[in-house]
Amino acid sequence: MKKFIALSAATSVLALSTATAAEIAGRVTDGAETVPLRGATVTVQETGQSVSTARDGRFRITNVDAGNYTLIISYLGADTETVDVTVGDGIANVDIALGSSDSIVVIGQRGSLNSALNQQRAADGIITVLSADAIGQLPDENVAEAARRALGVSIANDQGEGRFISIRGINSNLNSTSVNGVRLTSPEAGDRRVGLDVIDSDVLKNIVINKTLSADMDGDAIGGSVDLETISGLDRDEMLLKVKVGTIYTELTEDFGPKVSGIYANNYMDGRLGVALSGSFQNREFASDNKEVSSWDSDGAIPFINDELEFRNYDIERERLSLAGNFDYMVSDNTKLYLNTLFNEFSDQEFRSRVEVKTEDALDGVTFDGRTAFYAADEDNGLEFEVDRDIKDRLEEQTIFSIATGFEHTKDLWTIDSSLAFTSAKEEEPDRLNANFDQTFGEPGQVIGIDTSDLLLPQVVFANASTQEAFLDASAYGLDKIEFENGETQDEEVAFTFNVQRDMQFGSNPGFLKSGVKLRLRDKRYDYDFQEFGYEGDGDDLSAFATSVDYPLDTFGPAPSAGAIRSFFNANRDDADILELDEVASRLESVTSTFEASEDVFAAYLMGQVDLNNLRITGGVRVEQTDVSAQANVFDEKGFEDALDALEDAEQLTAAAIEIAARNATDVTLIKQDYTDVLPSIAARYTLGDDIIIRASYYASIFRPNFGQFVPSGVYEDRDAADGEPGALE
């Protein structure tokens, strides 16, 4: 099946007639002939053939008979110009400088805006283009924040910084992200989406957001696709050197975060070799405060009841490094070789102090005074509430790398391109620590209230001084548990593409047929080690680890110190009399979270385009064959508990014996699946006037399940059931 699809896709165009005709080729620049104009529309008045200029300003019109023609060049930001050209038997070359007579072409920030608008106007589908120069004038921290300025685009924030992009309100997992046409893999363990807070916007040339798909695009982008374009040395005729130094001030921490970026682009060897290098570095320390509630409920008499209220305080240090290098070489006027690279490194050190007010076990005795819901403790009547104080000490390091090489070749009516790319995404969370201290309020007279007059910012109210004193008393909070985690995600993909296009006439109407194939080989794995320690010592309450945090939103009280907790853990993790490892909980989380998966996608497509006067129709069909395999674990929780009990009874509870018992309680599971999707698409573009273009499109696309959704992991309720049949899976 695969071979048939590949053969039919690759030969459908090649089977056409190889008759050739003359062509018109050239380049459109500004009046000074230094800046190429991308997205300019070049139309042959006599035939109606129309093309738009590429990123280097070049255009090519094929299938033209010998004779005299008039070219009409249209570009937003410049007056429309006409150029006469005579075509013989070969290629008629014509270079066009807009604004060389009575008009001028604006460059700089306004020029970048014009370039973006021209690209949008020339596109067959619906796209939004954001230019780097326009982005650079705005205080955006990363690519996600830059992209949110596009129409129909929103972002999900993390600690006040943009992270995930949503197109038309659709879940960010349903988008695809690429750099110079190369799909990026995801450092997120269970997801496909790429957090664009990793990439600095200063290393880009354009952000192109495709809101519709055509047959020559990957089919797994229901929301749309985001393509990040980096600069090329062939984009300019003169050297470009730009350095930017800045800082951002955070009022909560009273810190300045330095940022420096630079771009160098030039061409050599009489304009045949283009070199472009860009880089950006930022370090930022900041803080944030917020409140979270589980939900608001009502029992009729009391309109707002809540069973958990959280105070959160974050101290964060983030560091970004983005590097890009592009090398383009024109072997001839018809053939270009290229090598594109991108490297991004992002680290996020986060200390989160949290207070959780848990009132679920006091709901039966709640009262309301018209403003505040009061939760009273009385353990004799089963009423109590709990306050937890915890600390999260987490370092997250993400790396995204891509490298792609390929060629583009034009000959007569033919355009051929091919590429080979490798992308890698990695995330590490080394030595993460979570520590929890808690206090249960059960004495009669202990009453805490939640002021609900502002549901966005509910306040804690103390009914009496004794409750407030206990709430703020660090010595009243006992150490409950410490969690120690190590996680590593690796997501890699190798992709090969081959496309061939032939320009042709459909009767008297110009157009083209295009076909191609793409192979994507992806491997993803997640290794997770989780250890949960219960406190078995005596006297280590919160007062031994307490610190204070600046929290203006409410009464926070004492918080665990991350440094003191880490020192205590390192000193006592091997002493079971103080910190006892919960083998069952630790093994269960570690075993069921770890997985390996591979996903191979083979795609072939056939598409065509025809211009019918002012109407352009582009249609095609794409076929994608997906082969998936995944390996994970199912853990027998009860069987492992029973094995540990037996080892303890036999006084053989050694590390080696526990390891054997854990392996015996673990089943390695494997799934394999393959499926085929047929994805048609059609787009219509009607030019109503110089300033009005009407577009309509239909396309079919798919969403492949997130890796965390299809890996075969789980927990047996009881693998060795009494009837001899395996127990149910959770």
PDB file of N, CA and C in Angstrom, residues 141-217:
ATOM      1  N   GLU A 141       8.236  38.738  25.479  1.00  0.00           N
ATOM      2  CA  GLU A 141       9.284  37.910  26.064  1.00  0.00           C
ATOM      3  C   GLU A 141       9.654  36.731  25.174  1.00  0.00           C
ATOM      4  N   ASN A 142       8.704  36.251  24.379  1.00  0.00           N
ATOM      5  CA  ASN A 142       8.954  35.036  23.606  1.00  0.00           C
ATOM      6  C   ASN A 142       8.023  34.984  22.411  1.00  0.00           C
ATOM      7  N   VAL A 143       8.088  33.879  21.660  1.00  0.00           N
ATOM      8  CA  VAL A 143       7.299  33.746  20.444  1.00  0.00           C
ATOM      9  C   VAL A 143       5.808  33.740  20.735  1.00  0.00           C
ATOM     10  N   ALA A 144       5.382  33.072  21.810  1.00  0.00           N
ATOM     11  CA  ALA A 144       3.958  33.007  22.122  1.00  0.00           C
ATOM     12  C   ALA A 144       3.385  34.401  22.359  1.00  0.00           C
ATOM     13  N   GLU A 145       4.102  35.236  23.076  1.00  0.00           N
ATOM     14  CA  GLU A 145       3.611  36.579  23.346  1.00  0.00           C
ATOM     15  C   GLU A 145       3.562  37.414  22.066  1.00  0.00           C
ATOM     16  N   ALA A 146       4.503  37.172  21.151  1.00  0.00           N
ATOM     17  CA  ALA A 146       4.470  37.887  19.881  1.00  0.00           C
ATOM     18  C   ALA A 146       3.275  37.442  19.044  1.00  0.00           C
ATOM     19  N   ALA A 147       2.990  36.129  19.049  1.00  0.00           N
ATOM     20  CA  ALA A 147       1.921  35.594  18.207  1.00  0.00           C
ATOM     21  C   ALA A 147       0.538  36.028  18.675  1.00  0.00           C
ATOM     22  N   ARG A 148       0.385  36.365  19.940  1.00  0.00           N
ATOM     23  CA  ARG A 148      -0.945  36.727  20.431  1.00  0.00           C
ATOM     24  C   ARG A 148      -1.460  38.019  19.825  1.00  0.00           C
ATOM     25  N   ARG A 149      -0.595  38.767  19.140  1.00  0.00           N
ATOM     26  CA  ARG A 149      -1.014  40.012  18.501  1.00  0.00           C
ATOM     27  C   ARG A 149      -1.722  39.762  17.176  1.00  0.00           C
ATOM     28  N   ALA A 150      -1.741  38.495  16.741  1.00  0.00           N
ATOM     29  CA  ALA A 150      -2.416  38.150  15.494  1.00  0.00           C
ATOM     30  C   ALA A 150      -3.907  37.971  15.740  1.00  0.00           C
ATOM     31  N   LEU A 151      -4.690  38.283  14.729  1.00  0.00           N
ATOM     32  CA  LEU A 151      -6.139  38.144  14.822  1.00  0.00           C
ATOM     33  C   LEU A 151      -6.516  36.673  14.969  1.00  0.00           C
ATOM     34  N   GLY A 152      -7.384  36.368  15.927  1.00  0.00           N
ATOM     35  CA  GLY A 152      -7.851  35.009  16.125  1.00  0.00           C
ATOM     36  C   GLY A 152      -6.912  34.141  16.925  1.00  0.00           C
ATOM     37  N   VAL A 153      -5.869  34.723  17.499  1.00  0.00           N
ATOM     38  CA  VAL A 153      -4.882  33.960  18.261  1.00  0.00           C
ATOM     39  C   VAL A 153      -4.924  34.385  19.725  1.00  0.00           C
ATOM     40  N   SER A 154      -4.961  33.426  20.618  1.00  0.00           N
ATOM     41  CA  SER A 154      -4.866  33.696  22.051  1.00  0.00           C
ATOM     42  C   SER A 154      -3.798  32.791  22.629  1.00  0.00           C
ATOM     43  N   ILE A 155      -3.371  33.074  23.835  1.00  0.00           N
ATOM     44  CA  ILE A 155      -2.308  32.274  24.442  1.00  0.00           C
ATOM     45  C   ILE A 155      -2.675  31.907  25.873  1.00  0.00           C
ATOM     46  N   ALA A 156      -2.108  30.792  26.308  1.00  0.00           N
ATOM     47  CA  ALA A 156      -2.195  30.395  27.715  1.00  0.00           C
ATOM     48  C   ALA A 156      -0.918  30.848  28.402  1.00  0.00           C
ATOM     49  N   ASN A 157      -1.069  31.539  29.528  1.00  0.00           N
ATOM     50  CA  ASN A 157       0.075  32.096  30.251  1.00  0.00           C
ATOM     51  C   ASN A 157       0.566  31.141  31.338  1.00  0.00           C
ATOM     52  N   ASP A 158       1.843  31.242  31.601  1.00  0.00           N
ATOM     53  CA  ASP A 158       2.450  30.561  32.748  1.00  0.00           C
ATOM     54  C   ASP A 158       3.272  31.590  33.496  1.00  0.00           C
ATOM     55  N   GLN A 159       2.846  31.912  34.720  1.00  0.00           N
ATOM     56  CA  GLN A 159       3.513  32.929  35.525  1.00  0.00           C
ATOM     57  C   GLN A 159       3.613  34.264  34.782  1.00  0.00           C
ATOM     58  N   GLY A 160       2.533  34.639  34.105  1.00  0.00           N
ATOM     59  CA  GLY A 160       2.484  35.934  33.444  1.00  0.00           C
ATOM     60  C   GLY A 160       3.151  35.980  32.092  1.00  0.00           C
ATOM     61  N   GLU A 161       3.793  34.899  31.667  1.00  0.00           N
ATOM     62  CA  GLU A 161       4.428  34.851  30.356  1.00  0.00           C
ATOM     63  C   GLU A 161       3.653  33.898  29.454  1.00  0.00           C
ATOM     64  N   GLY A 162       3.511  34.295  28.175  1.00  0.00           N
ATOM     65  CA  GLY A 162       2.820  33.447  27.222  1.00  0.00           C
ATOM     66  C   GLY A 162       3.553  32.138  27.014  1.00  0.00           C
ATOM     67  N   ARG A 163       2.791  31.052  26.818  1.00  0.00           N
ATOM     68  CA  ARG A 163       3.415  29.745  26.629  1.00  0.00           C
ATOM     69  C   ARG A 163       2.830  28.982  25.443  1.00  0.00           C
ATOM     70  N   PHE A 164       1.534  28.673  25.488  1.00  0.00           N
ATOM     71  CA  PHE A 164       0.918  27.875  24.432  1.00  0.00           C
ATOM     72  C   PHE A 164      -0.011  28.738  23.594  1.00  0.00           C
ATOM     73  N   ILE A 165      -0.006  28.490  22.280  1.00  0.00           N
ATOM     74  CA  ILE A 165      -0.811  29.265  21.344  1.00  0.00           C
ATOM     75  C   ILE A 165      -2.105  28.519  21.039  1.00  0.00           C
ATOM     76  N   SER A 166      -3.196  29.260  21.045  1.00  0.00           N
ATOM     77  CA  SER A 166      -4.495  28.728  20.634  1.00  0.00           C
ATOM     78  C   SER A 166      -4.973  29.528  19.429  1.00  0.00           C
ATOM     79  N   ILE A 167      -5.385  28.836  18.377  1.00  0.00           N
ATOM     80  CA  ILE A 167      -5.880  29.479  17.160  1.00  0.00           C
ATOM     81  C   ILE A 167      -7.387  29.297  17.094  1.00  0.00           C
ATOM     82  N   ARG A 168      -8.107  30.416  17.005  1.00  0.00           N
ATOM     83  CA  ARG A 168      -9.575  30.423  16.970  1.00  0.00           C
ATOM     84  C   ARG A 168     -10.173  29.721  18.195  1.00  0.00           C
ATOM     85  N   GLY A 169      -9.494  29.794  19.327  1.00  0.00           N
ATOM     86  CA  GLY A 169     -10.022  29.235  20.559  1.00  0.00           C
ATOM     87  C   GLY A 169      -9.909  27.734  20.675  1.00  0.00           C
ATOM     88  N   ILE A 170      -9.245  27.065  19.736  1.00  0.00           N
ATOM     89  CA  ILE A 170      -9.121  25.614  19.752  1.00  0.00           C
ATOM     90  C   ILE A 170      -7.944  25.217  20.640  1.00  0.00           C
ATOM     91  N   ASN A 171      -8.080  24.092  21.301  1.00  0.00           N
ATOM     92  CA  ASN A 171      -7.045  23.591  22.207  1.00  0.00           C
ATOM     93  C   ASN A 171      -5.675  23.636  21.551  1.00  0.00           C
ATOM     94  N   SER A 172      -4.665  24.093  22.292  1.00  0.00           N
ATOM     95  CA  SER A 172      -3.327  24.270  21.730  1.00  0.00           C
ATOM     96  C   SER A 172      -2.695  22.948  21.289  1.00  0.00           C
ATOM     97  N   ASN A 173      -3.168  21.806  21.803  1.00  0.00           N
ATOM     98  CA  ASN A 173      -2.674  20.517  21.341  1.00  0.00           C
ATOM     99  C   ASN A 173      -3.088  20.215  19.902  1.00  0.00           C
ATOM    100  N   LEU A 174      -4.063  20.949  19.387  1.00  0.00           N
ATOM    101  CA  LEU A 174      -4.578  20.702  18.046  1.00  0.00           C
ATOM    102  C   LEU A 174      -3.903  21.578  17.000  1.00  0.00           C
ATOM    103  N   ASN A 175      -2.816  22.256  17.365  1.00  0.00           N
ATOM    104  CA  ASN A 175      -2.023  23.032  16.419  1.00  0.00           C
ATOM    105  C   ASN A 175      -0.721  22.308  16.126  1.00  0.00           C
ATOM    106  N   SER A 176      -0.064  22.696  15.047  1.00  0.00           N
ATOM    107  CA  SER A 176       1.287  22.212  14.776  1.00  0.00           C
ATOM    108  C   SER A 176       2.237  23.400  14.761  1.00  0.00           C
ATOM    109  N   THR A 177       3.492  23.145  15.087  1.00  0.00           N
ATOM    110  CA  THR A 177       4.508  24.186  15.146  1.00  0.00           C
ATOM    111  C   THR A 177       5.725  23.741  14.366  1.00  0.00           C
ATOM    112  N   SER A 178       6.259  24.627  13.523  1.00  0.00           N
ATOM    113  CA  SER A 178       7.424  24.294  12.711  1.00  0.00           C
ATOM    114  C   SER A 178       8.364  25.490  12.649  1.00  0.00           C
ATOM    115  N   VAL A 179       9.610  25.214  12.289  1.00  0.00           N
ATOM    116  CA  VAL A 179      10.618  26.242  12.057  1.00  0.00           C
ATOM    117  C   VAL A 179      11.143  26.068  10.639  1.00  0.00           C
ATOM    118  N   ASN A 180      10.951  27.094   9.814  1.00  0.00           N
ATOM    119  CA  ASN A 180      11.343  27.018   8.404  1.00  0.00           C
ATOM    120  C   ASN A 180      10.774  25.774   7.736  1.00  0.00           C
ATOM    121  N   GLY A 181       9.534  25.444   8.098  1.00  0.00           N
ATOM    122  CA  GLY A 181       8.859  24.300   7.507  1.00  0.00           C
ATOM    123  C   GLY A 181       9.149  22.968   8.159  1.00  0.00           C
ATOM    124  N   VAL A 182      10.018  22.927   9.163  1.00  0.00           N
ATOM    125  CA  VAL A 182      10.391  21.678   9.833  1.00  0.00           C
ATOM    126  C   VAL A 182       9.599  21.555  11.132  1.00  0.00           C
ATOM    127  N   ARG A 183       8.830  20.448  11.275  1.00  0.00           N
ATOM    128  CA  ARG A 183       8.007  20.259  12.464  1.00  0.00           C
ATOM    129  C   ARG A 183       8.869  20.115  13.713  1.00  0.00           C
ATOM    130  N   LEU A 184       8.446  20.796  14.777  1.00  0.00           N
ATOM    131  CA  LEU A 184       9.121  20.676  16.058  1.00  0.00           C
ATOM    132  C   LEU A 184       8.461  19.586  16.892  1.00  0.00           C
ATOM    133  N   THR A 185       9.265  18.867  17.636  1.00  0.00           N
ATOM    134  CA  THR A 185       8.746  17.904  18.593  1.00  0.00           C
ATOM    135  C   THR A 185       8.549  18.598  19.942  1.00  0.00           C
ATOM    136  N   SER A 186       7.904  17.891  20.860  1.00  0.00           N
ATOM    137  CA  SER A 186       7.500  18.519  22.124  1.00  0.00           C
ATOM    138  C   SER A 186       8.309  17.990  23.300  1.00  0.00           C
ATOM    139  N   PRO A 187       8.807  18.883  24.150  1.00  0.00           N
ATOM    140  CA  PRO A 187       9.488  18.428  25.369  1.00  0.00           C
ATOM    141  C   PRO A 187       8.525  18.044  26.490  1.00  0.00           C
ATOM    142  N   GLU A 188       7.230  18.285  26.291  1.00  0.00           N
ATOM    143  CA  GLU A 188       6.246  17.936  27.309  1.00  0.00           C
ATOM    144  C   GLU A 188       6.030  16.417  27.312  1.00  0.00           C
ATOM    145  N   ALA A 189       5.967  15.816  28.477  1.00  0.00           N
ATOM    146  CA  ALA A 189       5.960  14.352  28.576  1.00  0.00           C
ATOM    147  C   ALA A 189       4.781  13.724  27.857  1.00  0.00           C
ATOM    148  N   GLY A 190       3.574  14.177  28.117  1.00  0.00           N
ATOM    149  CA  GLY A 190       2.404  13.522  27.554  1.00  0.00           C
ATOM    150  C   GLY A 190       1.773  14.240  26.399  1.00  0.00           C
ATOM    151  N   ASP A 191       2.314  15.394  26.001  1.00  0.00           N
ATOM    152  CA  ASP A 191       1.669  16.245  25.012  1.00  0.00           C
ATOM    153  C   ASP A 191       2.386  16.224  23.671  1.00  0.00           C
ATOM    154  N   ARG A 192       1.705  16.837  22.671  1.00  0.00           N
ATOM    155  CA  ARG A 192       2.316  17.112  21.377  1.00  0.00           C
ATOM    156  C   ARG A 192       2.649  18.594  21.226  1.00  0.00           C
ATOM    157  N   ARG A 193       1.965  19.442  21.954  1.00  0.00           N
ATOM    158  CA  ARG A 193       2.129  20.873  21.775  1.00  0.00           C
ATOM    159  C   ARG A 193       3.516  21.331  22.229  1.00  0.00           C
ATOM    160  N   VAL A 194       3.944  22.416  21.614  1.00  0.00           N
ATOM    161  CA  VAL A 194       5.264  22.966  21.907  1.00  0.00           C
ATOM    162  C   VAL A 194       5.078  24.282  22.659  1.00  0.00           C
ATOM    163  N   GLY A 195       5.654  24.364  23.842  1.00  0.00           N
ATOM    164  CA  GLY A 195       5.611  25.605  24.606  1.00  0.00           C
ATOM    165  C   GLY A 195       6.533  26.632  23.966  1.00  0.00           C
ATOM    166  N   LEU A 196       5.960  27.684  23.411  1.00  0.00           N
ATOM    167  CA  LEU A 196       6.763  28.648  22.666  1.00  0.00           C
ATOM    168  C   LEU A 196       7.403  29.702  23.562  1.00  0.00           C
ATOM    169  N   ASP A 197       7.324  29.512  24.882  1.00  0.00           N
ATOM    170  CA  ASP A 197       8.102  30.365  25.767  1.00  0.00           C
ATOM    171  C   ASP A 197       9.574  29.979  25.739  1.00  0.00           C
ATOM    172  N   VAL A 198       9.888  28.834  25.113  1.00  0.00           N
ATOM    173  CA  VAL A 198      11.277  28.396  25.011  1.00  0.00           C
ATOM    174  C   VAL A 198      12.044  29.246  23.998  1.00  0.00           C
ATOM    175  N   ILE A 199      11.359  29.722  22.945  1.00  0.00           N
ATOM    176  CA  ILE A 199      12.018  30.382  21.817  1.00  0.00           C
ATOM    177  C   ILE A 199      11.853  31.888  21.924  1.00  0.00           C
ATOM    178  N   ASP A 200      12.948  32.601  21.806  1.00  0.00           N
ATOM    179  CA  ASP A 200      12.919  34.058  21.864  1.00  0.00           C
ATOM    180  C   ASP A 200      12.543  34.623  20.496  1.00  0.00           C
ATOM    181  N   SER A 201      11.654  35.596  20.486  1.00  0.00           N
ATOM    182  CA  SER A 201      11.182  36.160  19.220  1.00  0.00           C
ATOM    183  C   SER A 201      12.257  36.973  18.508  1.00  0.00           C
ATOM    184  N   ASP A 202      13.324  37.349  19.198  1.00  0.00           N
ATOM    185  CA  ASP A 202      14.349  38.190  18.579  1.00  0.00           C
ATOM    186  C   ASP A 202      15.171  37.454  17.517  1.00  0.00           C
ATOM    187  N   VAL A 203      15.114  36.115  17.465  1.00  0.00           N
ATOM    188  CA  VAL A 203      15.909  35.385  16.475  1.00  0.00           C
ATOM    189  C   VAL A 203      15.107  35.098  15.208  1.00  0.00           C
ATOM    190  N   LEU A 204      13.887  35.626  15.088  1.00  0.00           N
ATOM    191  CA  LEU A 204      13.010  35.295  13.972  1.00  0.00           C
ATOM    192  C   LEU A 204      12.952  36.408  12.938  1.00  0.00           C
ATOM    193  N   LYS A 205      12.523  36.032  11.733  1.00  0.00           N
ATOM    194  CA  LYS A 205      12.208  36.994  10.686  1.00  0.00           C
ATOM    195  C   LYS A 205      10.706  37.214  10.612  1.00  0.00           C
ATOM    196  N   ASN A 206       9.954  36.122  10.607  1.00  0.00           N
ATOM    197  CA  ASN A 206       8.501  36.190  10.529  1.00  0.00           C
ATOM    198  C   ASN A 206       7.885  35.093  11.370  1.00  0.00           C
ATOM    199  N   ILE A 207       6.664  35.325  11.796  1.00  0.00           N
ATOM    200  CA  ILE A 207       5.803  34.278  12.342  1.00  0.00           C
ATOM    201  C   ILE A 207       4.618  34.171  11.396  1.00  0.00           C
ATOM    202  N   VAL A 208       4.446  33.006  10.785  1.00  0.00           N
ATOM    203  CA  VAL A 208       3.364  32.793   9.823  1.00  0.00           C
ATOM    204  C   VAL A 208       2.362  31.826  10.447  1.00  0.00           C
ATOM    205  N   ILE A 209       1.131  32.268  10.611  1.00  0.00           N
ATOM    206  CA  ILE A 209       0.078  31.463  11.210  1.00  0.00           C
ATOM    207  C   ILE A 209      -0.907  31.079  10.113  1.00  0.00           C
ATOM    208  N   ASN A 210      -0.922  29.795   9.764  1.00  0.00           N
ATOM    209  CA  ASN A 210      -1.837  29.269   8.750  1.00  0.00           C
ATOM    210  C   ASN A 210      -3.125  28.825   9.424  1.00  0.00           C
ATOM    211  N   LYS A 211      -4.219  29.443   9.030  1.00  0.00           N
ATOM    212  CA  LYS A 211      -5.511  29.104   9.619  1.00  0.00           C
ATOM    213  C   LYS A 211      -6.308  28.148   8.742  1.00  0.00           C
ATOM    214  N   THR A 212      -5.794  27.854   7.551  1.00  0.00           N
ATOM    215  CA  THR A 212      -6.359  26.827   6.689  1.00  0.00           C
ATOM    216  C   THR A 212      -5.221  25.941   6.193  1.00  0.00           C
ATOM    217  N   LEU A 213      -5.548  24.734   5.772  1.00  0.00           N
ATOM    218  CA  LEU A 213      -4.545  23.783   5.305  1.00  0.00           C
ATOM    219  C   LEU A 213      -4.759  23.470   3.832  1.00  0.00           C
ATOM    220  N   SER A 214      -3.661  23.179   3.151  1.00  0.00           N
ATOM    221  CA  SER A 214      -3.703  22.678   1.777  1.00  0.00           C
ATOM    222  C   SER A 214      -3.075  21.286   1.766  1.00  0.00           C
ATOM    223  N   ALA A 215      -3.193  20.611   0.625  1.00  0.00           N
ATOM    224  CA  ALA A 215      -2.772  19.212   0.566  1.00  0.00           C
ATOM    225  C   ALA A 215      -1.280  19.026   0.770  1.00  0.00           C
ATOM    226  N   ASP A 216      -0.476  20.056   0.500  1.00  0.00           N
ATOM    227  CA  ASP A 216       0.977  19.918   0.670  1.00  0.00           C
ATOM    228  C   ASP A 216       1.440  20.248   2.078  1.00  0.00           C
ATOM    229  N   MET A 217       0.506  20.394   3.021  1.00  0.00           N
ATOM    230  CA  MET A 217       0.838  20.657   4.416  1.00  0.00           C
ATOM    231  C   MET A 217       0.480  19.444   5.273  1.00  0.00           C
TER     232      MET A 217
END
